[in-house]
Amino acid sequence: MTATYILYGMPVSMFTGKARAYLRKRGVPFVERLISDPRFVGEIAPSLGRLMIPVLEAPDGTIIQDTADILDYVENVLPPAVSIYPSGPRQSVIARIFELFGDEGMIRTGMHFRWNYPEQNMDFLRTAFAAAIAPAVDPSQAAAVADGAMGKMQSYLPALGITPTVIPAIESAYDELLAALDSHFRVSPYLLGGAPCVGDFGLLSSFYAHLGRDPYPAEQMKRRAYFVWRWVERMNAPDADMPEFAGLDPVLAADDGVAESLGPVLRAVDCIYGAELEAQVAALDLWLGEHPDIVAGDPVQSPDRERRPRGKLTFDLVGTPVTTSLRAFSVFKLQAVTDTFAALDPEKQASVRACLAPQGLSRWLDLRASRRLARVQNREVWGDRST
């Protein structure tokens, strides 16, 4: 009998959607359990020291919490015919850029479209949250069960910079991205050809649970960007699901190829997230400068709240100032981009820079905080000083 993995999460969760889609695509035998599952509540969450999803439990009992770690773990334990990590220099870096952007850079957009259209979304969300938290709840009690968790999610909006004056900029930038993606997926089933890369799974984080499933943004996507919606559907299928591209092999584009149609998408990515990413690195360095006693191995989320990175930063989004909170985790995720680039020889680095320069993304390759971050036993810790 094939060993079965267990995925703990919620259908409404952005990162559960990413992990679920990956496991399906890879043909990994798994079952999904809700956060209300007794084992999750009684054993797994306490062992992690925090209530976070998704969590993957391997057949041997190994617990993996972060989605990037989940994908890495499964790729190593069950090597696929086509890895989600491209080997070509340009594709490898671009895949990591989309992973970072999807996981971190689209959170603001997804949260806005989920919570700022209550008339269209709220009944759906209340039912969805209640069904995940207490599956057997009577419909009359759904609000009582769901509203606490929903209120907590909504309380994050100001910290993400989502204010009435910023909303038009969020929607304008998203419109640009959506149109560019629609043009790209009209001619390519995935970001980099006939197979999904890690960037597709990262991008799916917000584009499925928030933007492709919640009523208002899903309706907008279906009406205005059919080919993006079709990609969301394709990413959730267990097979390649690309009959529109008859004859295309389920592999990445040959010769480290990057479709011309991806250029406008990459420009939109930089428009949404480039300035914020620079500001996040600068803000973290400022905080680290104020805490010179931090040493390698210290937990990022220290028991001493004064030693947890925090602060505000401001950046420009399509001409609108946005003030948001410092997110050290975003800088940690950036390391996958810069490490992938740094591992290349000088000639290949030059090729990557030339590819990304027209979209403004080449500066991402040089963004590094003064101290690295790492994950040890499912928790973030401070690493060594950057060199």
XYZ file of N, CA and C in Angstrom, residues 5-255:
753
model
N 0.319 10.919 2.710
C 0.618 12.153 3.415
C -0.693 12.767 3.905
N -0.605 13.630 4.918
C -1.777 14.338 5.421
C -1.509 15.837 5.321
N -2.411 16.544 4.668
C -2.313 18.000 4.546
C -3.368 18.622 5.450
N -2.923 19.397 6.424
C -3.832 20.099 7.333
C -3.971 21.546 6.849
N -5.206 21.991 6.707
C -5.410 23.359 6.241
C -6.877 23.730 6.184
N -7.202 24.661 5.289
C -8.572 25.119 5.092
C -8.777 25.409 3.609
N -9.934 25.093 3.048
C -10.179 25.432 1.651
C -10.071 26.927 1.363
N -10.342 27.754 2.359
C -10.324 29.203 2.166
C -8.923 29.798 2.301
N -7.941 28.982 2.689
C -6.580 29.451 2.964
C -5.738 29.552 1.698
N -5.050 30.693 1.527
C -4.263 30.902 0.312
C -3.119 29.904 0.201
N -2.411 29.643 1.291
C -1.249 28.761 1.211
C -1.640 27.286 1.226
N -2.786 26.955 1.805
C -3.271 25.584 1.662
C -3.546 25.290 0.192
N -4.101 26.260 -0.517
C -4.377 26.082 -1.942
C -3.121 25.829 -2.737
N -2.039 26.512 -2.387
C -0.759 26.308 -3.067
C -0.258 24.889 -2.833
N -0.241 24.451 -1.571
C 0.263 23.117 -1.244
C -0.609 22.026 -1.857
N -1.925 22.204 -1.796
C -2.840 21.212 -2.354
C -2.616 21.039 -3.854
N -2.516 22.146 -4.560
C -2.314 22.080 -6.009
C -1.015 21.360 -6.347
N 0.029 21.635 -5.565
C 1.315 20.979 -5.813
C 1.192 19.468 -5.611
N 0.599 19.042 -4.513
C 0.468 17.613 -4.241
C -0.348 16.922 -5.319
N -1.392 17.581 -5.784
C -2.192 17.010 -6.876
C -1.364 16.869 -8.143
N -0.686 17.943 -8.517
C 0.099 17.913 -9.751
C 1.174 16.835 -9.706
N 1.755 16.639 -8.547
C 2.834 15.671 -8.409
C 2.324 14.243 -8.221
N 1.008 14.074 -8.101
C 0.466 12.739 -7.909
C 0.823 12.138 -6.572
N 1.032 13.015 -5.576
C 1.393 12.546 -4.244
C 0.137 12.026 -3.542
N 0.152 10.819 -3.011
C -1.024 10.319 -2.294
C -1.205 11.062 -0.975
N -2.318 11.765 -0.847
C -2.539 12.537 0.380
C -4.020 12.630 0.685
N -4.298 12.898 1.935
C -5.655 13.236 2.370
C -5.578 14.598 3.031
N -6.676 15.320 2.974
C -6.709 16.662 3.562
C -7.563 16.656 4.813
N -7.047 17.327 5.836
C -7.765 17.452 7.093
C -7.879 18.924 7.468
N -8.959 19.270 8.145
C -9.190 20.643 8.551
C -8.406 20.984 9.820
N -8.324 22.279 10.105
C -7.645 22.711 11.326
C -8.407 22.293 12.576
N -9.659 21.874 12.396
C -10.437 21.377 13.532
C -10.151 19.905 13.827
N -9.339 19.259 13.022
C -9.013 17.856 13.225
C -8.386 17.661 14.610
N -8.824 16.677 15.380
C -8.314 16.503 16.745
C -6.792 16.344 16.816
N -6.204 15.633 15.862
C -4.748 15.466 15.906
C -4.037 16.793 15.678
N -4.576 17.600 14.763
C -3.949 18.895 14.512
C -4.055 19.780 15.751
N -5.239 19.844 16.329
C -5.464 20.703 17.494
C -4.692 20.208 18.707
N -4.695 18.903 18.918
C -4.138 18.370 20.144
C -2.654 18.095 20.125
N -2.077 17.835 18.939
C -0.680 17.440 18.877
C 0.168 18.317 17.958
N -0.293 18.510 16.733
C 0.573 19.152 15.742
C 0.748 20.642 16.020
N -0.345 21.372 16.189
C -0.219 22.804 16.467
C 0.595 23.072 17.733
N 0.350 22.361 18.838
C 1.187 22.583 20.029
C 2.662 22.276 19.778
N 2.947 21.276 18.945
C 4.349 20.947 18.680
C 5.049 22.041 17.890
N 4.279 22.773 17.096
C 4.840 23.881 16.325
C 4.961 25.151 17.161
N 4.180 25.236 18.217
C 4.198 26.415 19.065
C 3.411 27.576 18.503
N 2.662 27.333 17.437
C 1.836 28.392 16.848
C 0.821 27.740 15.921
N -0.297 28.426 15.734
C -1.360 27.919 14.880
C -1.169 28.487 13.483
N -0.526 27.729 12.623
C -0.294 28.159 11.255
C -0.582 27.006 10.305
N -1.133 27.345 9.145
C -1.404 26.352 8.117
C -0.871 26.861 6.781
N -0.640 25.918 5.854
C -0.851 24.479 5.961
C 0.293 23.788 6.675
N 0.031 22.560 7.060
C 1.049 21.675 7.626
C 0.953 20.350 6.894
N 2.094 19.820 6.489
C 2.125 18.505 5.857
C 2.739 17.510 6.834
N 2.039 16.398 7.038
C 2.578 15.307 7.843
C 2.948 14.166 6.905
N 4.234 13.830 6.872
C 4.721 12.754 6.019
C 4.393 11.397 6.637
N 4.407 10.339 5.846
C 4.096 9.005 6.379
C 4.973 8.581 7.547
N 6.212 9.103 7.608
C 7.093 8.732 8.718
C 6.928 9.628 9.935
N 5.938 10.536 9.882
C 5.676 11.420 11.007
C 6.355 12.768 10.937
N 7.190 12.993 9.929
C 7.841 14.292 9.764
C 6.783 15.374 9.551
N 6.953 16.510 10.239
C 6.023 17.632 10.142
C 6.715 18.774 9.414
N 6.072 19.281 8.355
C 6.617 20.394 7.579
C 5.549 21.469 7.513
N 5.913 22.719 7.890
C 4.881 23.747 8.008
C 4.846 24.731 6.839
N 5.924 25.333 6.450
C 5.891 26.373 5.413
C 5.723 25.742 4.033
N 4.973 26.419 3.144
C 4.735 25.820 1.826
C 6.015 25.648 1.018
N 6.943 26.586 1.132
C 8.214 26.417 0.420
C 8.938 25.174 0.911
N 8.885 24.944 2.217
C 9.505 23.751 2.786
C 8.763 22.490 2.366
N 7.443 22.577 2.274
C 6.651 21.427 1.840
C 7.045 21.024 0.422
N 7.123 22.008 -0.475
C 7.494 21.706 -1.858
C 8.908 21.142 -1.937
N 9.834 21.746 -1.211
C 11.213 21.255 -1.202
C 11.277 19.816 -0.691
N 10.567 19.554 0.383
C 10.609 18.224 0.999
C 10.124 17.162 0.015
N 8.962 17.406 -0.587
C 8.389 16.405 -1.481
C 9.250 16.228 -2.731
N 9.785 17.329 -3.268
C 10.656 17.220 -4.446
C 11.868 16.343 -4.159
N 12.389 16.410 -2.938
C 13.562 15.615 -2.576
C 13.207 14.163 -2.273
N 12.076 13.959 -1.611
C 11.695 12.596 -1.223
C 11.101 11.817 -2.399
N 10.339 12.507 -3.223
C 9.692 11.888 -4.380
C 10.094 12.645 -5.639
N 11.335 12.485 -6.109
C 11.816 13.264 -7.262
C 10.922 13.079 -8.483
N 10.453 14.182 -9.066
C 9.546 14.097 -10.218
C 10.309 13.988 -11.533
N 9.565 13.665 -12.585
C 10.175 13.614 -13.920
C 10.615 15.004 -14.362
N 9.823 16.008 -14.025
C 10.159 17.401 -14.356
C 10.128 18.194 -13.061
N 11.270 18.683 -12.623
C 11.340 19.432 -11.369
C 10.663 20.781 -11.509
N 10.107 21.256 -10.404
C 9.528 22.605 -10.407
C 10.618 23.667 -10.354
N 11.868 23.247 -10.133
C 12.988 24.181 -10.067
C 13.779 24.087 -11.369
N 13.613 25.057 -12.273
C 14.298 24.989 -13.566
C 15.814 24.978 -13.393
N 16.487 24.383 -14.348
C 17.952 24.336 -14.307
C 18.597 25.470 -15.089
N 17.884 26.028 -16.055
C 18.431 27.136 -16.833
C 18.547 28.393 -15.995
N 19.576 29.209 -16.214
C 19.788 30.383 -15.355
C 18.639 31.376 -15.375
N 18.140 31.726 -16.545
C 17.061 32.718 -16.609
C 15.770 32.158 -16.024
N 15.422 30.944 -16.416
C 14.194 30.351 -15.898
C 14.265 30.127 -14.392
N 15.429 29.736 -13.889
C 15.542 29.451 -12.451
C 15.313 30.699 -11.613
N 15.876 31.823 -12.054
C 15.709 33.069 -11.296
C 14.296 33.610 -11.450
N 13.758 33.572 -12.662
C 12.398 34.065 -12.891
C 11.391 33.240 -12.095
N 11.591 31.932 -12.033
C 10.692 31.086 -11.247
C 10.700 31.506 -9.781
N 11.875 31.809 -9.252
C 11.974 32.232 -7.853
C 11.370 33.617 -7.645
N 11.478 34.485 -8.622
C 10.857 35.814 -8.522
C 9.339 35.668 -8.410
N 8.758 34.819 -9.233
C 7.311 34.623 -9.161
C 6.896 33.946 -7.863
N 7.738 33.038 -7.359
C 7.429 32.423 -6.070
C 7.365 33.487 -4.976
N 8.362 34.341 -4.921
C 8.395 35.422 -3.940
C 7.211 36.363 -4.123
N 6.974 36.766 -5.342
C 5.894 37.707 -5.620
C 4.537 37.120 -5.252
N 4.303 35.858 -5.635
C 3.019 35.248 -5.330
C 2.805 35.050 -3.848
N 3.859 34.605 -3.149
C 3.739 34.336 -1.720
C 3.650 35.600 -0.880
N 4.389 36.634 -1.247
C 4.484 37.831 -0.417
C 3.943 39.094 -1.087
N 4.260 39.269 -2.350
C 3.920 40.524 -3.022
C 2.454 40.694 -3.355
N 1.695 39.592 -3.371
C 0.276 39.676 -3.713
C -0.645 39.607 -2.496
N -0.086 39.552 -1.308
C -0.920 39.453 -0.107
C -1.851 40.659 0.005
N -1.325 41.848 -0.220
C -2.143 43.065 -0.103
C -3.319 43.024 -1.083
N -3.051 42.660 -2.308
C -4.103 42.612 -3.316
C -5.163 41.577 -2.952
N -4.721 40.391 -2.569
C -5.670 39.344 -2.220
C -6.523 39.714 -1.027
N -5.901 40.280 -0.008
C -6.650 40.653 1.190
C -7.637 41.779 0.902
N -7.255 42.719 0.052
C -8.185 43.790 -0.298
C -9.427 43.231 -0.979
N -9.237 42.422 -2.003
C -10.394 41.936 -2.752
C -11.237 40.960 -1.938
N -10.640 40.311 -0.945
C -11.433 39.422 -0.094
C -12.302 40.219 0.870
N -11.729 41.213 1.545
C -12.416 41.818 2.685
C -13.082 43.158 2.396
N -12.763 43.792 1.284
C -13.339 45.109 1.011
C -14.511 45.071 0.037
N -15.032 43.868 -0.231
C -16.270 43.735 -1.011
C -17.244 42.859 -0.218
N -17.648 43.348 0.959
C -18.466 42.502 1.848
C -19.817 42.118 1.266
N -20.436 43.001 0.524
C -21.758 42.679 -0.020
C -21.694 41.451 -0.920
N -20.629 41.351 -1.699
C -20.490 40.232 -2.627
C -19.877 38.988 -1.972
N -18.968 39.188 -1.006
C -18.168 38.076 -0.498
C -18.585 37.525 0.858
N -19.233 38.328 1.692
C -19.305 37.993 3.113
C -20.084 36.717 3.407
N -21.209 36.506 2.752
C -21.975 35.289 3.024
C -21.162 34.051 2.677
N -20.481 34.096 1.556
C -19.630 32.973 1.132
C -18.517 32.737 2.143
N -17.844 33.801 2.550
C -16.718 33.661 3.470
C -17.163 33.168 4.839
N -18.280 33.681 5.323
C -18.755 33.254 6.640
C -19.071 31.761 6.625
N -19.713 31.310 5.575
C -20.015 29.878 5.468
C -18.735 29.065 5.350
N -17.773 29.551 4.556
C -16.530 28.824 4.336
C -15.700 28.725 5.609
N -15.576 29.820 6.341
C -14.804 29.789 7.584
C -15.486 28.885 8.613
N -16.787 29.004 8.731
C -17.504 28.179 9.705
C -17.369 26.698 9.370
N -17.467 26.356 8.087
C -17.379 24.956 7.672
C -16.000 24.371 7.943
N -14.957 25.212 7.925
C -13.604 24.735 8.190
C -13.323 24.633 9.690
N -13.875 25.567 10.443
C -13.612 25.596 11.886
C -14.466 24.578 12.628
N -15.728 24.464 12.224
C -16.664 23.537 12.882
C -17.575 22.948 11.802
N -17.123 21.895 11.128
C -17.854 21.372 9.963
C -19.314 21.022 10.219
N -19.644 20.615 11.441
C -21.022 20.185 11.724
C -21.897 21.312 12.271
N -21.413 22.544 12.218
C -22.158 23.643 12.820
C -23.503 23.847 12.128
N -24.510 24.181 12.899
C -25.816 24.532 12.347
C -25.690 25.861 11.602
N -26.305 25.985 10.427
C -26.200 27.234 9.668
C -26.547 28.479 10.477
N -27.447 28.345 11.419
C -27.842 29.499 12.220
C -26.713 29.975 13.131
N -25.715 29.107 13.340
C -24.600 29.446 14.225
C -23.326 29.788 13.460
N -23.405 29.832 12.133
C -22.209 30.055 11.318
C -21.530 31.375 11.670
N -22.297 32.423 11.842
C -21.701 33.718 12.151
C -20.962 33.678 13.487
N -21.552 33.050 14.479
C -20.919 32.985 15.791
C -19.592 32.234 15.729
N -19.528 31.198 14.889
C -18.317 30.405 14.763
C -17.253 31.144 13.936
N -17.684 31.784 12.861
C -16.732 32.319 11.883
C -16.258 33.737 12.167
N -17.078 34.549 12.792
C -16.773 35.982 12.835
C -15.510 36.317 13.621
N -15.153 35.519 14.605
C -13.928 35.794 15.343
C -12.704 35.659 14.460
N -12.611 34.528 13.729
C -11.478 34.304 12.835
C -11.476 35.306 11.689
N -12.643 35.616 11.167
C -12.731 36.576 10.069
C -12.333 37.968 10.540
N -12.773 38.333 11.739
C -12.401 39.642 12.272
C -10.908 39.775 12.459
N -10.267 38.693 12.882
C -8.814 38.721 13.042
C -8.131 38.956 11.696
N -8.599 38.275 10.654
C -8.020 38.466 9.323
C -8.213 39.902 8.844
N -9.403 40.441 9.046
C -9.692 41.808 8.621
C -8.850 42.833 9.388
N -8.490 42.505 10.619
C -7.713 43.449 11.424
C -6.310 43.682 10.873
N -5.853 42.798 9.975
C -4.520 42.951 9.398
C -4.465 43.981 8.273
N -5.617 44.419 7.788
C -5.622 45.301 6.609
C -4.816 46.587 6.811
N -4.974 47.318 7.923
C -4.171 48.542 8.088
C -2.668 48.266 8.096
N -2.252 47.169 8.734
C -0.825 46.839 8.780
C -0.284 46.507 7.401
N -1.166 46.062 6.500
C -0.763 45.764 5.123
C -0.823 47.000 4.230
N -1.218 48.116 4.803
C -1.285 49.346 4.010
C -2.558 49.478 3.202
N -3.582 48.731 3.557
C -4.844 48.768 2.807
C -5.752 49.809 3.450
N -5.803 50.987 2.856
C -6.614 52.101 3.337
C -7.431 52.645 2.167
N -8.471 53.424 2.445
C -9.286 53.953 1.347
C -8.479 54.719 0.301
N -7.436 55.444 0.708
C -6.670 56.214 -0.264
C -5.763 55.330 -1.114
N -5.450 54.149 -0.619
C -4.548 53.244 -1.345
C -5.312 52.291 -2.260
N -6.569 52.034 -1.971
C -7.340 51.043 -2.723
C -7.326 51.296 -4.232
N -7.516 52.535 -4.718
C -7.462 52.725 -6.175
C -6.130 52.288 -6.788
N -5.025 52.503 -6.081
C -3.720 52.085 -6.597
C -3.607 50.566 -6.614
N -4.103 49.912 -5.569
C -4.085 48.448 -5.527
C -4.843 47.886 -6.720
N -6.016 48.432 -6.983
C -6.844 47.898 -8.064
C -6.264 48.238 -9.434
N -5.694 49.414 -9.578
C -5.084 49.794 -10.854
C -3.895 48.888 -11.188
N -3.039 48.647 -10.205
C -1.875 47.785 -10.430
C -2.308 46.354 -10.721
N -3.346 45.897 -10.038
C -3.845 44.547 -10.284
C -4.435 44.421 -11.683
N -5.162 45.444 -12.118
C -5.720 45.432 -13.472
C -4.618 45.245 -14.514
N -3.503 45.949 -14.308
C -2.371 45.845 -15.239
C -1.802 44.422 -15.229
N -1.630 43.882 -14.045
C -1.095 42.529 -13.928
C -2.045 41.512 -14.544
N -3.323 41.638 -14.255
C -4.312 40.691 -14.749
C -4.338 40.684 -16.277
N -4.289 41.856 -16.876
C -4.297 41.942 -18.342
C -3.041 41.319 -18.940
N -1.895 41.569 -18.314
C -0.644 41.005 -18.825
C -0.637 39.488 -18.691
N -1.103 38.981 -17.570
C -1.174 37.538 -17.388
C -2.147 36.903 -18.366
N -3.253 37.567 -18.630
C -4.238 37.019 -19.555
C -3.630 36.867 -20.951
N -2.857 37.853 -21.366
C -2.192 37.769 -22.674
C -1.164 36.635 -22.693
N -0.450 36.480 -21.583
C 0.561 35.421 -21.542
C -0.076 34.036 -21.555
N -1.081 33.813 -20.705
C -1.675 32.484 -20.629
C -2.540 32.161 -21.844
N -2.789 33.129 -22.684
C -3.443 32.859 -23.965
C -2.510 32.055 -24.877
N -1.188 32.261 -24.716
C -0.216 31.618 -25.613
C 0.669 30.594 -24.904
N 0.555 30.491 -23.574
C 1.380 29.549 -22.813
C 0.560 28.985 -21.659
N 0.553 27.659 -21.465
C -0.274 27.100 -20.385
C 0.225 27.436 -18.990
N 1.545 27.607 -18.853
C 2.147 27.935 -17.559
C 3.130 29.085 -17.753
N 3.728 29.545 -16.688
C 4.613 30.702 -16.783
C 5.785 30.466 -17.717
N 6.359 29.252 -17.653
C 7.594 28.986 -18.390
C 7.457 27.829 -19.371
N 6.278 27.645 -19.927
C 6.118 26.614 -20.940
C 5.045 25.603 -20.608
N 5.328 24.316 -20.878
C 4.322 23.275 -20.770
C 4.254 22.563 -19.442
N 4.959 23.061 -18.431
C 4.920 22.456 -17.099
C 4.998 23.560 -16.056
N 4.364 23.369 -14.913
C 4.425 24.401 -13.872
C 5.784 24.404 -13.181
N 6.251 25.591 -12.854
C 7.476 25.746 -12.073
C 7.078 26.230 -10.682
N 8.066 26.390 -9.812
C 7.774 26.848 -8.453
C 7.098 28.218 -8.480
N 7.375 29.016 -9.500
C 6.732 30.322 -9.615
C 5.243 30.222 -9.863
N 4.804 29.218 -10.627
C 3.366 29.017 -10.833
C 2.677 28.724 -9.507
N 3.291 27.861 -8.702
C 2.671 27.522 -7.418
C 2.667 28.710 -6.470
N 3.735 29.520 -6.499
C 3.743 30.724 -5.682
C 2.658 31.696 -6.111
N 2.542 31.919 -7.406
C 1.542 32.855 -7.921
C 0.131 32.378 -7.599
N -0.060 31.063 -7.569
C -1.384 30.524 -7.290
C -1.864 30.861 -5.883
N -0.932 31.135 -4.968
C -1.308 31.386 -3.574
C -2.475 32.354 -3.464
N -2.340 33.533 -4.045
C -3.424 34.513 -4.003
C -4.417 34.328 -5.138
N -3.932 33.873 -6.283
C -4.807 33.815 -7.451
C -5.852 32.715 -7.367
N -5.688 31.767 -6.443
C -6.746 30.770 -6.272
C -7.666 31.152 -5.116
N -7.181 31.043 -3.890
C -8.076 31.152 -2.733
C -8.767 32.506 -2.647
N -8.041 33.578 -2.873
C -8.621 34.915 -2.736
C -9.211 35.433 -4.045
N -8.412 35.414 -5.097
C -8.805 36.087 -6.324
C -9.569 35.198 -7.295
N -9.406 33.890 -7.189
C -10.071 32.984 -8.115
C -11.198 32.177 -7.505
N -11.446 32.371 -6.194
C -12.467 31.576 -5.507
C -13.493 32.441 -4.794
N -13.063 33.536 -4.156
C -14.011 34.450 -3.526
C -14.921 35.061 -4.598
N -16.203 35.254 -4.312
C -17.171 35.593 -5.358
C -16.829 36.817 -6.205
N -16.535 37.961 -5.576
C -16.344 39.164 -6.383
C -15.106 39.095 -7.273
N -13.902 38.848 -6.738
C -12.746 38.802 -7.629
C -12.798 37.645 -8.614
N -13.413 36.518 -8.238
C -13.523 35.396 -9.167
C -14.398 35.769 -10.359
N -15.495 36.469 -10.083
C -16.363 36.910 -11.180
C -15.641 37.879 -12.095
N -14.850 38.775 -11.493
C -14.074 39.728 -12.287
C -13.047 39.002 -13.155
N -12.380 38.003 -12.580
C -11.387 37.254 -13.342
C -12.037 36.513 -14.507
N -13.138 35.855 -14.257
C -13.809 35.107 -15.318
C -14.316 36.031 -16.422
N -14.768 37.194 -16.047
C -15.336 38.122 -17.029
C -14.262 38.849 -17.821
N -13.148 39.211 -17.147
C -12.159 40.080 -17.783
C -10.873 39.369 -18.175
N -10.618 38.192 -17.609
C -9.335 37.527 -17.861
C -9.546 36.023 -17.894
N -10.253 35.560 -18.908
C -10.589 34.141 -18.999
C -9.349 33.253 -18.927
N -8.272 33.650 -19.586
C -7.105 32.769 -19.657
C -6.357 32.694 -18.327
N -6.501 33.713 -17.493
C -5.955 33.613 -16.135
C -6.808 32.639 -15.330
N -8.114 32.781 -15.422
C -8.989 31.838 -14.737
C -8.726 30.420 -15.206
N -8.491 30.254 -16.501
C -8.213 28.917 -17.046
C -6.902 28.359 -16.473
N -5.910 29.230 -16.272
C -4.659 28.796 -15.641
C -4.904 28.369 -14.190
N -5.729 29.118 -13.459
C -6.073 28.739 -12.087
C -6.717 27.353 -12.081
N -7.629 27.127 -12.995
C -8.279 25.826 -13.118
C -7.245 24.748 -13.462
N -6.370 25.067 -14.394
C -5.327 24.119 -14.825
C -4.389 23.763 -13.682
N -4.039 24.754 -12.867
C -3.119 24.513 -11.757
C -3.724 23.588 -10.705
N -5.035 23.508 -10.646
C -5.689 22.647 -9.671
C -6.030 21.270 -10.227
N -5.680 21.027 -11.477
C -5.928 19.719 -12.085
C -4.758 18.787 -11.796
N -5.013 17.490 -11.687
C -3.925 16.551 -11.413
C -3.029 16.268 -12.602
N -3.514 16.573 -13.802
C -2.699 16.363 -14.997
C -2.295 17.712 -15.579
N -1.667 17.709 -16.760
C -1.211 18.960 -17.372
C -2.375 19.856 -17.768
N -3.530 19.261 -18.140
C -4.763 19.999 -18.436
C -4.528 21.159 -19.400
N -3.988 20.835 -20.586
C -3.733 21.898 -21.556
C -4.149 21.483 -22.965
N -5.427 21.086 -23.152
C -5.871 20.694 -24.491
C -5.821 21.832 -25.499
N -5.800 23.080 -25.001
C -5.678 24.218 -25.922
C -4.309 24.265 -26.594
N -3.362 23.514 -26.060
C -1.991 23.536 -26.583
C -1.610 22.137 -27.076
N -2.415 21.621 -27.981
C -2.219 20.270 -28.506
C -0.813 20.124 -29.087
N -0.135 19.059 -28.693
C 1.201 18.803 -29.208
C 2.313 19.375 -28.357
N 1.969 20.227 -27.381
C 3.005 20.800 -26.515
C 3.377 19.785 -25.443
N 4.654 19.493 -25.337
C 5.105 18.538 -24.330
C 5.010 19.154 -22.928
N 4.712 18.339 -21.921
C 4.609 18.848 -20.546
C 5.981 19.056 -19.909
N 6.736 19.950 -20.487
C 8.072 20.290 -19.995
C 8.244 21.799 -20.075
N 9.262 22.321 -19.393
C 9.565 23.741 -19.478
C 10.079 24.086 -20.869
N 9.979 25.355 -21.236
C 10.444 25.795 -22.547
C 11.912 25.426 -22.743
N 12.234 24.993 -23.957
C 13.594 24.540 -24.261
C 14.593 25.689 -24.237
N 15.845 25.342 -24.013
C 16.960 26.286 -24.113
C 16.817 27.494 -23.201
